[in-house]
Amino acid sequence: MYPSRFRYEAPHSLDEAIGMLRDGGDYAKVLAGGQSLVPLMKLRFAAPELVVDINNVPGLAYHRADPDGTLRIGALTRHADLERSELLRTTQPTMAAAAPLIADPIVRNRGTLVGSLCHADPQGDWASVVLSLGGSVVAQSPRGKRTIPMSGFVTGPFENVLDPDEIAVEAVIPPARGQRAGGYLKLERRVGDFATVGVAVAVEISDGSVVTRAGIGLTGVGGSTIVATEAAAVLTGKPLTPESIGRAADLAAAAARPRTDHRGSAEYKRHMVKTFVERILAGSNRSYDNEAERAA
Ligand SMILES: Cc1cc2nc3c(=O)[nH]c(=O)nc-3n(C[C@H](O)[C@H](O)[C@H](O)COP(=O)(O)OP(=O)(O)OC[C@H]3O[C@@H](n4cnc5c(N)ncnc54)[C@H](O)[C@@H]3O)c2cc1C
């Protein structure tokens, strides 16, 4: 199917793009990688009158760490850039594990992490990852910049808090309070598919192997991305043990709200949440031990 008629603009500066969005109001949409917006337009689930393509806006394709360890990911950073990133491979195990599991190589070459957060698909993988890491989104509008914690960014399936004239310019991951460990596991029907179940776990472990911070995000097992707060809480303030891992896995499974569908029963999906949490945390424990041995 062809999309409805729309006006296409490709501004060369952020100010110009924001001005166009302001003038377009509710009828304008940002186009980043186009990997969600274009299919929606072709299916006529979205029919913007104005599409503002930000791909010519300079200075939005980056991911870098500040001196204090804060990670910044610009709005035109593609999934593929993150998949190949040495910075993520060495400092961000949860993000590095998720990047190659997003869609397929063609989608990863165009789609962006920030676009995925804005799209707010309950089956989007990056939202769980960014939530598990306590991240946020920086938005820019004619009124200036504001930082929105990811926990308050999504208001429902395919809905976020951005005003019509706001562009999300970057995602921000705060620095770790210790050594990072964790991962992302995804059950999919075939390679490149959306998650039947996805689990993001991020832990920070200080000297003495105490977990100083933990976050768990669940993909595809509810009407929106789920933060398993109670599960993460049982991990903090003590070392990872088989008992704490088992308890966190049970609480994460209890936090999931899966529905039985063609991908599997609710019971099966809940079981997969538990299994994935256990697997990631058991691996995190091993990788921390290895690091500690190397450092000794
Ligand atoms: C075949 C296929 C398989 C896929 N599989 C997966 C998968 O397994 N896991 C997964 O997570 N995703 C998957 N996706 C979605 C993909 O990851 C998209 O790239 C992502 O959801 C959106 O990023 P984008 O840059 O393409 O955004 P776009 O399609 O350009 O935009 C998506 C929405 O976000 C808004 N938006 C985008 N950027 C901004 C911005 N900077 N500021 C304000 N609003 C913005 C747009 O207006 C639009 O409403 C798949 C897509 C396809 C086509």
mmCIF file of C-alpha atoms and ligand atoms in Angstrom:
data_model
loop_
_atom_site.group_PDB
_atom_site.id
_atom_site.type_symbol
_atom_site.label_atom_id
_atom_site.label_comp_id
_atom_site.label_asym_id
_atom_site.label_seq_id
_atom_site.Cartn_x
_atom_site.Cartn_y
_atom_site.Cartn_z
ATOM 1 C CA MET A 1 0.000 0.000 0.000
ATOM 2 C CA TYR A 2 1.157 3.588 -0.635
ATOM 3 C CA PRO A 3 1.234 6.162 2.180
ATOM 4 C CA SER A 4 -1.219 9.066 2.240
ATOM 5 C CA ARG A 5 0.026 12.242 0.576
ATOM 6 C CA PHE A 6 2.526 14.141 2.744
ATOM 7 C CA ARG A 7 5.010 17.009 2.496
ATOM 8 C CA TYR A 8 8.666 16.042 2.904
ATOM 9 C CA GLU A 9 11.320 18.390 4.299
ATOM 10 C CA ALA A 10 15.007 17.634 4.928
ATOM 11 C CA PRO A 11 16.422 20.586 6.913
ATOM 12 C CA HIS A 12 20.157 21.118 7.405
ATOM 13 C CA SER A 13 20.086 22.356 10.996
ATOM 14 C CA LEU A 14 18.397 21.401 14.246
ATOM 15 C CA ASP A 15 16.859 24.873 14.638
ATOM 16 C CA GLU A 16 15.336 24.613 11.170
ATOM 17 C CA ALA A 17 13.973 21.125 11.928
ATOM 18 C CA ILE A 18 12.464 22.287 15.218
ATOM 19 C CA GLY A 19 10.907 25.321 13.491
ATOM 20 C CA MET A 20 9.277 23.041 10.913
ATOM 21 C CA LEU A 21 7.891 20.782 13.645
ATOM 22 C CA ARG A 22 6.532 23.807 15.516
ATOM 23 C CA ASP A 23 4.735 24.995 12.373
ATOM 24 C CA GLY A 24 3.500 21.477 11.561
ATOM 25 C CA GLY A 25 2.031 20.908 15.039
ATOM 26 C CA ASP A 26 0.231 17.598 15.548
ATOM 27 C CA TYR A 27 0.427 16.829 11.828
ATOM 28 C CA ALA A 28 4.238 16.636 11.628
ATOM 29 C CA LYS A 29 6.542 13.682 12.306
ATOM 30 C CA VAL A 30 10.306 13.329 12.649
ATOM 31 C CA LEU A 31 11.933 10.781 10.341
ATOM 32 C CA ALA A 32 15.192 9.274 11.647
ATOM 33 C CA GLY A 33 15.954 5.746 10.373
ATOM 34 C CA GLY A 34 12.437 5.372 8.981
ATOM 35 C CA GLN A 35 12.366 1.687 9.954
ATOM 36 C CA SER A 36 9.192 2.056 12.016
ATOM 37 C CA LEU A 37 7.636 5.244 10.637
ATOM 38 C CA VAL A 38 7.752 4.269 6.949
ATOM 39 C CA PRO A 39 6.096 0.839 7.428
ATOM 40 C CA LEU A 40 3.403 2.510 9.574
ATOM 41 C CA MET A 41 2.794 5.113 6.857
ATOM 42 C CA LYS A 42 2.613 2.461 4.162
ATOM 43 C CA LEU A 43 0.039 0.575 6.225
ATOM 44 C CA ARG A 44 -1.715 3.920 6.834
ATOM 45 C CA PHE A 45 -1.556 3.452 10.586
ATOM 46 C CA ALA A 46 0.282 6.805 10.523
ATOM 47 C CA ALA A 47 -0.633 9.599 8.142
ATOM 48 C CA PRO A 48 1.473 12.694 8.944
ATOM 49 C CA GLU A 49 0.946 15.692 6.660
ATOM 50 C CA LEU A 50 4.571 16.744 7.130
ATOM 51 C CA VAL A 51 7.625 14.490 7.484
ATOM 52 C CA VAL A 52 10.757 16.222 8.806
ATOM 53 C CA ASP A 53 13.760 14.092 7.856
ATOM 54 C CA ILE A 54 16.619 14.848 10.290
ATOM 55 C CA ASN A 55 19.255 12.843 8.398
ATOM 56 C CA ASN A 56 20.897 16.024 7.001
ATOM 57 C CA VAL A 57 21.199 17.621 10.434
ATOM 58 C CA PRO A 58 24.901 17.584 11.369
ATOM 59 C CA GLY A 59 26.240 16.523 14.757
ATOM 60 C CA LEU A 60 23.647 13.901 15.735
ATOM 61 C CA ALA A 61 25.550 10.729 14.783
ATOM 62 C CA TYR A 62 27.791 9.937 17.734
ATOM 63 C CA HIS A 63 28.147 7.810 20.783
ATOM 64 C CA ARG A 64 30.782 8.786 23.281
ATOM 65 C CA ALA A 65 31.676 8.670 26.958
ATOM 66 C CA ASP A 66 32.172 11.856 28.972
ATOM 67 C CA PRO A 67 35.206 11.956 31.321
ATOM 68 C CA ASP A 68 32.950 10.862 34.226
ATOM 69 C CA GLY A 69 31.721 7.814 32.255
ATOM 70 C CA THR A 70 28.324 9.214 31.175
ATOM 71 C CA LEU A 71 27.455 7.650 27.808
ATOM 72 C CA ARG A 72 25.750 9.831 25.164
ATOM 73 C CA ILE A 73 24.100 8.407 22.055
ATOM 74 C CA GLY A 74 23.049 10.898 19.379
ATOM 75 C CA ALA A 75 19.725 10.772 17.528
ATOM 76 C CA LEU A 76 21.311 9.572 14.270
ATOM 77 C CA THR A 77 23.414 6.791 15.778
ATOM 78 C CA ARG A 78 22.328 3.602 14.008
ATOM 79 C CA HIS A 79 21.804 0.221 15.624
ATOM 80 C CA ALA A 80 24.730 -0.998 13.452
ATOM 81 C CA ASP A 81 27.087 1.661 14.886
ATOM 82 C CA LEU A 82 26.308 0.328 18.351
ATOM 83 C CA GLU A 83 26.648 -3.288 17.239
ATOM 84 C CA ARG A 84 30.207 -2.568 16.031
ATOM 85 C CA SER A 85 31.143 -0.262 18.906
ATOM 86 C CA GLU A 86 34.358 -1.010 20.791
ATOM 87 C CA LEU A 87 33.237 1.466 23.469
ATOM 88 C CA LEU A 88 30.083 -0.553 24.164
ATOM 89 C CA ARG A 89 31.908 -3.874 23.939
ATOM 90 C CA THR A 90 34.334 -2.799 26.670
ATOM 91 C CA THR A 91 32.090 -0.710 28.935
ATOM 92 C CA GLN A 92 28.404 -1.552 28.380
ATOM 93 C CA PRO A 93 27.711 -5.326 28.440
ATOM 94 C CA THR A 94 23.916 -4.970 28.404
ATOM 95 C CA MET A 95 23.909 -2.639 25.381
ATOM 96 C CA ALA A 96 26.580 -4.657 23.569
ATOM 97 C CA ALA A 97 24.507 -7.828 24.010
ATOM 98 C CA ALA A 98 21.322 -6.190 22.707
ATOM 99 C CA ALA A 99 22.658 -4.372 19.623
ATOM 100 C CA PRO A 100 23.137 -7.447 17.375
ATOM 101 C CA LEU A 101 19.679 -8.770 18.354
ATOM 102 C CA ILE A 102 17.732 -5.795 16.957
ATOM 103 C CA ALA A 103 15.936 -6.815 13.758
ATOM 104 C CA ASP A 104 18.225 -7.774 10.821
ATOM 105 C CA PRO A 105 21.338 -6.162 9.292
ATOM 106 C CA ILE A 106 19.343 -4.043 6.820
ATOM 107 C CA VAL A 107 17.169 -2.522 9.549
ATOM 108 C CA ARG A 108 20.201 -2.097 11.820
ATOM 109 C CA ASN A 109 22.002 -0.072 9.129
ATOM 110 C CA ARG A 110 19.290 2.615 9.145
ATOM 111 C CA GLY A 111 17.328 2.384 12.404
ATOM 112 C CA THR A 112 18.417 4.402 15.429
ATOM 113 C CA LEU A 113 18.405 3.770 19.176
ATOM 114 C CA VAL A 114 16.777 7.143 19.877
ATOM 115 C CA GLY A 115 14.126 6.477 17.197
ATOM 116 C CA SER A 116 13.388 3.155 18.856
ATOM 117 C CA LEU A 117 12.876 4.858 22.240
ATOM 118 C CA CYS A 118 10.599 7.483 20.631
ATOM 119 C CA HIS A 119 8.597 4.828 18.791
ATOM 120 C CA ALA A 120 7.741 3.232 22.186
ATOM 121 C CA ASP A 121 6.861 -0.185 20.830
ATOM 122 C CA PRO A 122 6.336 -2.605 23.774
ATOM 123 C CA GLN A 123 8.374 -5.071 21.709
ATOM 124 C CA GLY A 124 11.240 -2.634 21.114
ATOM 125 C CA ASP A 125 14.462 -3.945 22.607
ATOM 126 C CA TRP A 126 16.300 -0.689 23.395
ATOM 127 C CA ALA A 127 13.689 0.620 25.848
ATOM 128 C CA SER A 128 14.276 -2.304 28.251
ATOM 129 C CA VAL A 129 18.014 -1.870 27.958
ATOM 130 C CA VAL A 130 17.957 1.878 28.606
ATOM 131 C CA LEU A 131 15.497 1.408 31.497
ATOM 132 C CA SER A 132 17.700 -1.262 33.081
ATOM 133 C CA LEU A 133 20.607 1.203 32.967
ATOM 134 C CA GLY A 134 18.635 4.106 34.462
ATOM 135 C CA GLY A 135 18.989 6.150 31.262
ATOM 136 C CA SER A 136 17.198 9.226 29.992
ATOM 137 C CA VAL A 137 16.325 11.102 26.807
ATOM 138 C CA VAL A 138 17.354 14.706 26.064
ATOM 139 C CA ALA A 139 14.754 16.655 24.057
ATOM 140 C CA GLN A 140 15.182 20.010 22.334
ATOM 141 C CA SER A 141 12.457 22.483 21.362
ATOM 142 C CA PRO A 142 12.087 26.256 20.884
ATOM 143 C CA ARG A 143 11.915 26.410 24.714
ATOM 144 C CA GLY A 144 15.378 24.866 25.119
ATOM 145 C CA LYS A 145 16.578 21.450 26.260
ATOM 146 C CA ARG A 146 15.105 19.138 28.892
ATOM 147 C CA THR A 147 16.232 15.746 30.192
ATOM 148 C CA ILE A 148 13.475 13.155 30.614
ATOM 149 C CA PRO A 149 14.191 9.971 32.613
ATOM 150 C CA MET A 150 13.355 6.946 30.470
ATOM 151 C CA SER A 151 11.091 5.741 33.298
ATOM 152 C CA GLY A 152 8.789 8.699 32.531
ATOM 153 C CA PHE A 153 9.349 8.991 28.785
ATOM 154 C CA VAL A 154 6.890 6.398 27.502
ATOM 155 C CA THR A 155 3.228 6.975 28.370
ATOM 156 C CA GLY A 156 1.753 3.899 26.649
ATOM 157 C CA PRO A 157 2.124 1.716 23.579
ATOM 158 C CA PHE A 158 3.562 3.934 20.785
ATOM 159 C CA GLU A 159 3.221 7.066 22.936
ATOM 160 C CA ASN A 160 5.804 9.289 24.573
ATOM 161 C CA VAL A 161 5.871 12.600 26.436
ATOM 162 C CA LEU A 162 7.501 14.630 23.637
ATOM 163 C CA ASP A 163 5.663 17.789 22.565
ATOM 164 C CA PRO A 164 4.945 18.053 18.824
ATOM 165 C CA ASP A 165 7.813 20.550 18.396
ATOM 166 C CA GLU A 166 10.384 18.565 20.375
ATOM 167 C CA ILE A 167 13.162 16.460 18.895
ATOM 168 C CA ALA A 168 14.906 13.814 20.997
ATOM 169 C CA VAL A 169 18.543 14.739 20.396
ATOM 170 C CA GLU A 170 20.294 12.085 22.477
ATOM 171 C CA ALA A 171 19.935 9.231 24.933
ATOM 172 C CA VAL A 172 22.064 9.363 28.072
ATOM 173 C CA ILE A 173 23.291 6.492 30.248
ATOM 174 C CA PRO A 174 24.638 7.553 33.672
ATOM 175 C CA PRO A 175 28.109 6.464 34.815
ATOM 176 C CA ALA A 176 28.432 3.155 36.675
ATOM 177 C CA ARG A 177 28.972 2.978 40.441
ATOM 178 C CA GLY A 178 31.301 0.007 40.125
ATOM 179 C CA GLN A 179 32.106 -2.521 37.454
ATOM 180 C CA ARG A 180 29.303 -3.106 34.972
ATOM 181 C CA ALA A 181 27.966 -6.597 34.293
ATOM 182 C CA GLY A 182 24.766 -7.931 32.774
ATOM 183 C CA GLY A 183 23.372 -8.740 29.375
ATOM 184 C CA TYR A 184 20.352 -9.000 27.108
ATOM 185 C CA LEU A 185 18.643 -12.209 26.037
ATOM 186 C CA LYS A 186 15.835 -12.428 23.519
ATOM 187 C CA LEU A 187 13.529 -15.221 22.443
ATOM 188 C CA GLU A 188 12.431 -14.735 18.834
ATOM 189 C CA ARG A 189 10.607 -16.985 16.403
ATOM 190 C CA ARG A 190 13.350 -16.534 13.821
ATOM 191 C CA VAL A 191 16.422 -14.343 13.451
ATOM 192 C CA GLY A 192 15.428 -10.714 12.898
ATOM 193 C CA ASP A 193 12.004 -11.004 14.520
ATOM 194 C CA PHE A 194 10.619 -8.884 17.323
ATOM 195 C CA ALA A 195 10.937 -10.319 20.825
ATOM 196 C CA THR A 196 8.550 -12.973 22.064
ATOM 197 C CA VAL A 197 10.364 -12.310 25.348
ATOM 198 C CA GLY A 198 13.352 -10.033 25.948
ATOM 199 C CA VAL A 199 15.190 -9.477 29.220
ATOM 200 C CA ALA A 200 17.748 -6.744 29.949
ATOM 201 C CA VAL A 201 19.771 -6.972 33.146
ATOM 202 C CA ALA A 202 22.321 -4.360 34.227
ATOM 203 C CA VAL A 203 24.241 -4.639 37.484
ATOM 204 C CA GLU A 204 27.081 -2.594 38.906
ATOM 205 C CA ILE A 205 29.437 -4.416 41.237
ATOM 206 C CA SER A 206 31.873 -2.690 43.566
ATOM 207 C CA ASP A 207 35.033 -3.975 45.239
ATOM 208 C CA GLY A 208 34.139 -6.853 47.477
ATOM 209 C CA SER A 209 31.623 -8.075 44.837
ATOM 210 C CA VAL A 210 28.699 -6.118 46.334
ATOM 211 C CA VAL A 211 25.999 -5.106 43.850
ATOM 212 C CA THR A 212 25.742 -1.307 44.108
ATOM 213 C CA ARG A 213 23.000 -0.878 41.504
ATOM 214 C CA ALA A 214 20.741 -3.231 39.558
ATOM 215 C CA GLY A 215 18.145 -2.755 36.847
ATOM 216 C CA ILE A 216 15.931 -5.254 35.021
ATOM 217 C CA GLY A 217 13.800 -4.408 31.957
ATOM 218 C CA LEU A 218 11.358 -6.755 30.209
ATOM 219 C CA THR A 219 10.460 -6.604 26.504
ATOM 220 C CA GLY A 220 7.306 -7.942 24.879
ATOM 221 C CA VAL A 221 5.635 -9.305 28.009
ATOM 222 C CA GLY A 222 3.163 -6.500 28.719
ATOM 223 C CA GLY A 223 1.329 -3.540 27.213
ATOM 224 C CA SER A 224 4.526 -1.530 27.560
ATOM 225 C CA THR A 225 8.122 -2.161 28.553
ATOM 226 C CA ILE A 226 8.227 -3.357 32.166
ATOM 227 C CA VAL A 227 10.745 -2.351 34.824
ATOM 228 C CA ALA A 228 11.067 -5.181 37.353
ATOM 229 C CA THR A 229 11.810 -2.898 40.304
ATOM 230 C CA GLU A 230 11.321 -5.422 43.110
ATOM 231 C CA ALA A 231 13.447 -8.007 41.330
ATOM 232 C CA ALA A 232 16.292 -5.510 40.970
ATOM 233 C CA ALA A 233 15.942 -4.404 44.617
ATOM 234 C CA VAL A 234 16.670 -7.892 46.005
ATOM 235 C CA LEU A 235 20.036 -7.844 44.241
ATOM 236 C CA THR A 236 21.400 -4.585 45.650
ATOM 237 C CA GLY A 237 23.579 -4.195 48.723
ATOM 238 C CA LYS A 238 24.950 -7.740 48.683
ATOM 239 C CA PRO A 239 26.993 -10.095 46.503
ATOM 240 C CA LEU A 240 25.256 -12.119 43.791
ATOM 241 C CA THR A 241 24.439 -15.561 45.186
ATOM 242 C CA PRO A 242 22.364 -18.458 43.807
ATOM 243 C CA GLU A 243 19.670 -17.455 46.328
ATOM 244 C CA SER A 244 19.514 -13.765 45.358
ATOM 245 C CA ILE A 245 19.620 -14.673 41.660
ATOM 246 C CA GLY A 246 16.771 -17.176 42.093
ATOM 247 C CA ARG A 247 14.683 -14.669 44.065
ATOM 248 C CA ALA A 248 15.254 -11.910 41.465
ATOM 249 C CA ALA A 249 14.311 -14.300 38.651
ATOM 250 C CA ASP A 250 11.056 -15.264 40.432
ATOM 251 C CA LEU A 251 10.149 -11.608 41.085
ATOM 252 C CA ALA A 252 10.911 -10.618 37.471
ATOM 253 C CA ALA A 253 8.669 -13.424 36.222
ATOM 254 C CA ALA A 254 5.937 -12.221 38.593
ATOM 255 C CA ALA A 255 6.299 -8.661 37.234
ATOM 256 C CA ALA A 256 5.746 -9.828 33.633
ATOM 257 C CA ARG A 257 2.220 -9.455 32.194
ATOM 258 C CA PRO A 258 2.408 -11.728 29.143
ATOM 259 C CA ARG A 259 -0.568 -12.777 27.053
ATOM 260 C CA THR A 260 -1.089 -16.114 25.357
ATOM 261 C CA ASP A 261 -0.831 -15.677 21.587
ATOM 262 C CA HIS A 262 0.571 -17.363 18.470
ATOM 263 C CA ARG A 263 4.086 -16.901 19.894
ATOM 264 C CA GLY A 264 3.453 -18.956 23.032
ATOM 265 C CA SER A 265 1.422 -19.270 26.192
ATOM 266 C CA ALA A 266 1.575 -16.700 28.967
ATOM 267 C CA GLU A 267 2.976 -19.400 31.266
ATOM 268 C CA TYR A 268 5.777 -20.233 28.827
ATOM 269 C CA LYS A 269 6.729 -16.549 28.391
ATOM 270 C CA ARG A 270 6.811 -16.035 32.156
ATOM 271 C CA HIS A 271 9.038 -19.073 32.484
ATOM 272 C CA MET A 272 11.378 -17.612 29.852
ATOM 273 C CA VAL A 273 11.657 -14.345 31.797
ATOM 274 C CA LYS A 274 12.756 -16.313 34.864
ATOM 275 C CA THR A 275 15.219 -18.414 32.858
ATOM 276 C CA PHE A 276 16.756 -15.382 31.128
ATOM 277 C CA VAL A 277 17.220 -13.445 34.382
ATOM 278 C CA GLU A 278 18.946 -16.462 35.925
ATOM 279 C CA ARG A 279 21.186 -16.995 32.908
ATOM 280 C CA ILE A 280 22.285 -13.375 32.650
ATOM 281 C CA LEU A 281 22.969 -13.019 36.362
ATOM 282 C CA ALA A 282 24.835 -16.328 36.591
ATOM 283 C CA GLY A 283 27.012 -15.122 33.694
ATOM 284 C CA SER A 284 27.503 -11.727 35.366
ATOM 285 C CA ASN A 285 28.743 -13.433 38.496
ATOM 286 C CA ARG A 286 31.237 -15.477 36.477
ATOM 287 C CA SER A 287 32.485 -12.474 34.490
ATOM 288 C CA TYR A 288 32.955 -10.471 37.700
ATOM 289 C CA ASP A 289 34.949 -13.357 39.229
ATOM 290 C CA ASN A 290 37.148 -13.531 36.129
ATOM 291 C CA GLU A 291 37.811 -9.777 36.214
ATOM 292 C CA ALA A 292 38.618 -9.935 39.923
ATOM 293 C CA GLU A 293 41.037 -12.833 39.343
ATOM 294 C CA ARG A 294 42.764 -10.946 36.527
ATOM 295 C CA ALA A 295 43.100 -7.854 38.722
ATOM 296 C CA ALA A 296 44.572 -9.886 41.661
HETATM 297 C C1 LIG B 1 11.575 -5.789 9.588
HETATM 298 C C2 LIG B 1 11.779 -5.024 10.862
HETATM 299 C C3 LIG B 1 12.161 -5.698 12.004
HETATM 300 C C4 LIG B 1 12.354 -5.013 13.200
HETATM 301 N N1 LIG B 1 12.737 -5.710 14.312
HETATM 302 C C5 LIG B 1 12.993 -5.053 15.465
HETATM 303 C C6 LIG B 1 13.451 -5.751 16.608
HETATM 304 O O1 LIG B 1 13.676 -6.954 16.600
HETATM 305 N N2 LIG B 1 13.644 -5.036 17.745
HETATM 306 C C7 LIG B 1 13.443 -3.681 17.815
HETATM 307 O O2 LIG B 1 13.642 -3.095 18.863
HETATM 308 N N3 LIG B 1 13.033 -3.001 16.732
HETATM 309 C C8 LIG B 1 12.802 -3.641 15.562
HETATM 310 N N4 LIG B 1 12.400 -2.932 14.466
HETATM 311 C C9 LIG B 1 12.205 -1.470 14.579
HETATM 312 C C10 LIG B 1 13.545 -0.743 14.367
HETATM 313 O O3 LIG B 1 14.388 -0.997 15.460
HETATM 314 C C11 LIG B 1 13.411 0.774 14.196
HETATM 315 O O4 LIG B 1 14.651 1.213 13.714
HETATM 316 C C12 LIG B 1 13.132 1.587 15.443
HETATM 317 O O5 LIG B 1 11.990 1.127 16.092
HETATM 318 C C13 LIG B 1 12.842 3.061 15.103
HETATM 319 O O6 LIG B 1 14.008 3.755 14.813
HETATM 320 P P1 LIG B 1 14.089 4.614 13.508
HETATM 321 O O7 LIG B 1 15.314 5.446 13.623
HETATM 322 O O8 LIG B 1 13.982 3.735 12.337
HETATM 323 O O9 LIG B 1 12.811 5.592 13.674
HETATM 324 P P2 LIG B 1 11.740 6.117 12.635
HETATM 325 O O10 LIG B 1 11.072 5.004 11.953
HETATM 326 O O11 LIG B 1 12.343 7.182 11.784
HETATM 327 O O12 LIG B 1 10.733 6.827 13.669
HETATM 328 C C14 LIG B 1 9.945 6.063 14.557
HETATM 329 C C15 LIG B 1 9.082 6.994 15.403
HETATM 330 O O13 LIG B 1 9.889 7.741 16.310
HETATM 331 C C16 LIG B 1 9.830 9.147 16.005
HETATM 332 N N5 LIG B 1 11.201 9.651 16.092
HETATM 333 C C17 LIG B 1 12.314 9.055 15.576
HETATM 334 N N6 LIG B 1 13.406 9.734 15.918
HETATM 335 C C18 LIG B 1 12.982 10.789 16.652
HETATM 336 C C19 LIG B 1 13.663 11.863 17.284
HETATM 337 N N7 LIG B 1 14.987 11.978 17.252
HETATM 338 N N8 LIG B 1 12.916 12.763 17.966
HETATM 339 C C20 LIG B 1 11.555 12.645 18.015
HETATM 340 N N9 LIG B 1 10.865 11.651 17.447
HETATM 341 C C21 LIG B 1 11.573 10.729 16.760
HETATM 342 C C22 LIG B 1 9.246 9.250 14.606
HETATM 343 O O14 LIG B 1 8.553 10.466 14.397
HETATM 344 C C23 LIG B 1 8.323 8.055 14.568
HETATM 345 O O15 LIG B 1 7.114 8.340 15.225
HETATM 346 C C24 LIG B 1 12.184 -3.592 13.245
HETATM 347 C C25 LIG B 1 11.813 -2.898 12.087
HETATM 348 C C26 LIG B 1 11.605 -3.604 10.901
HETATM 349 C C27 LIG B 1 11.224 -2.837 9.670
#
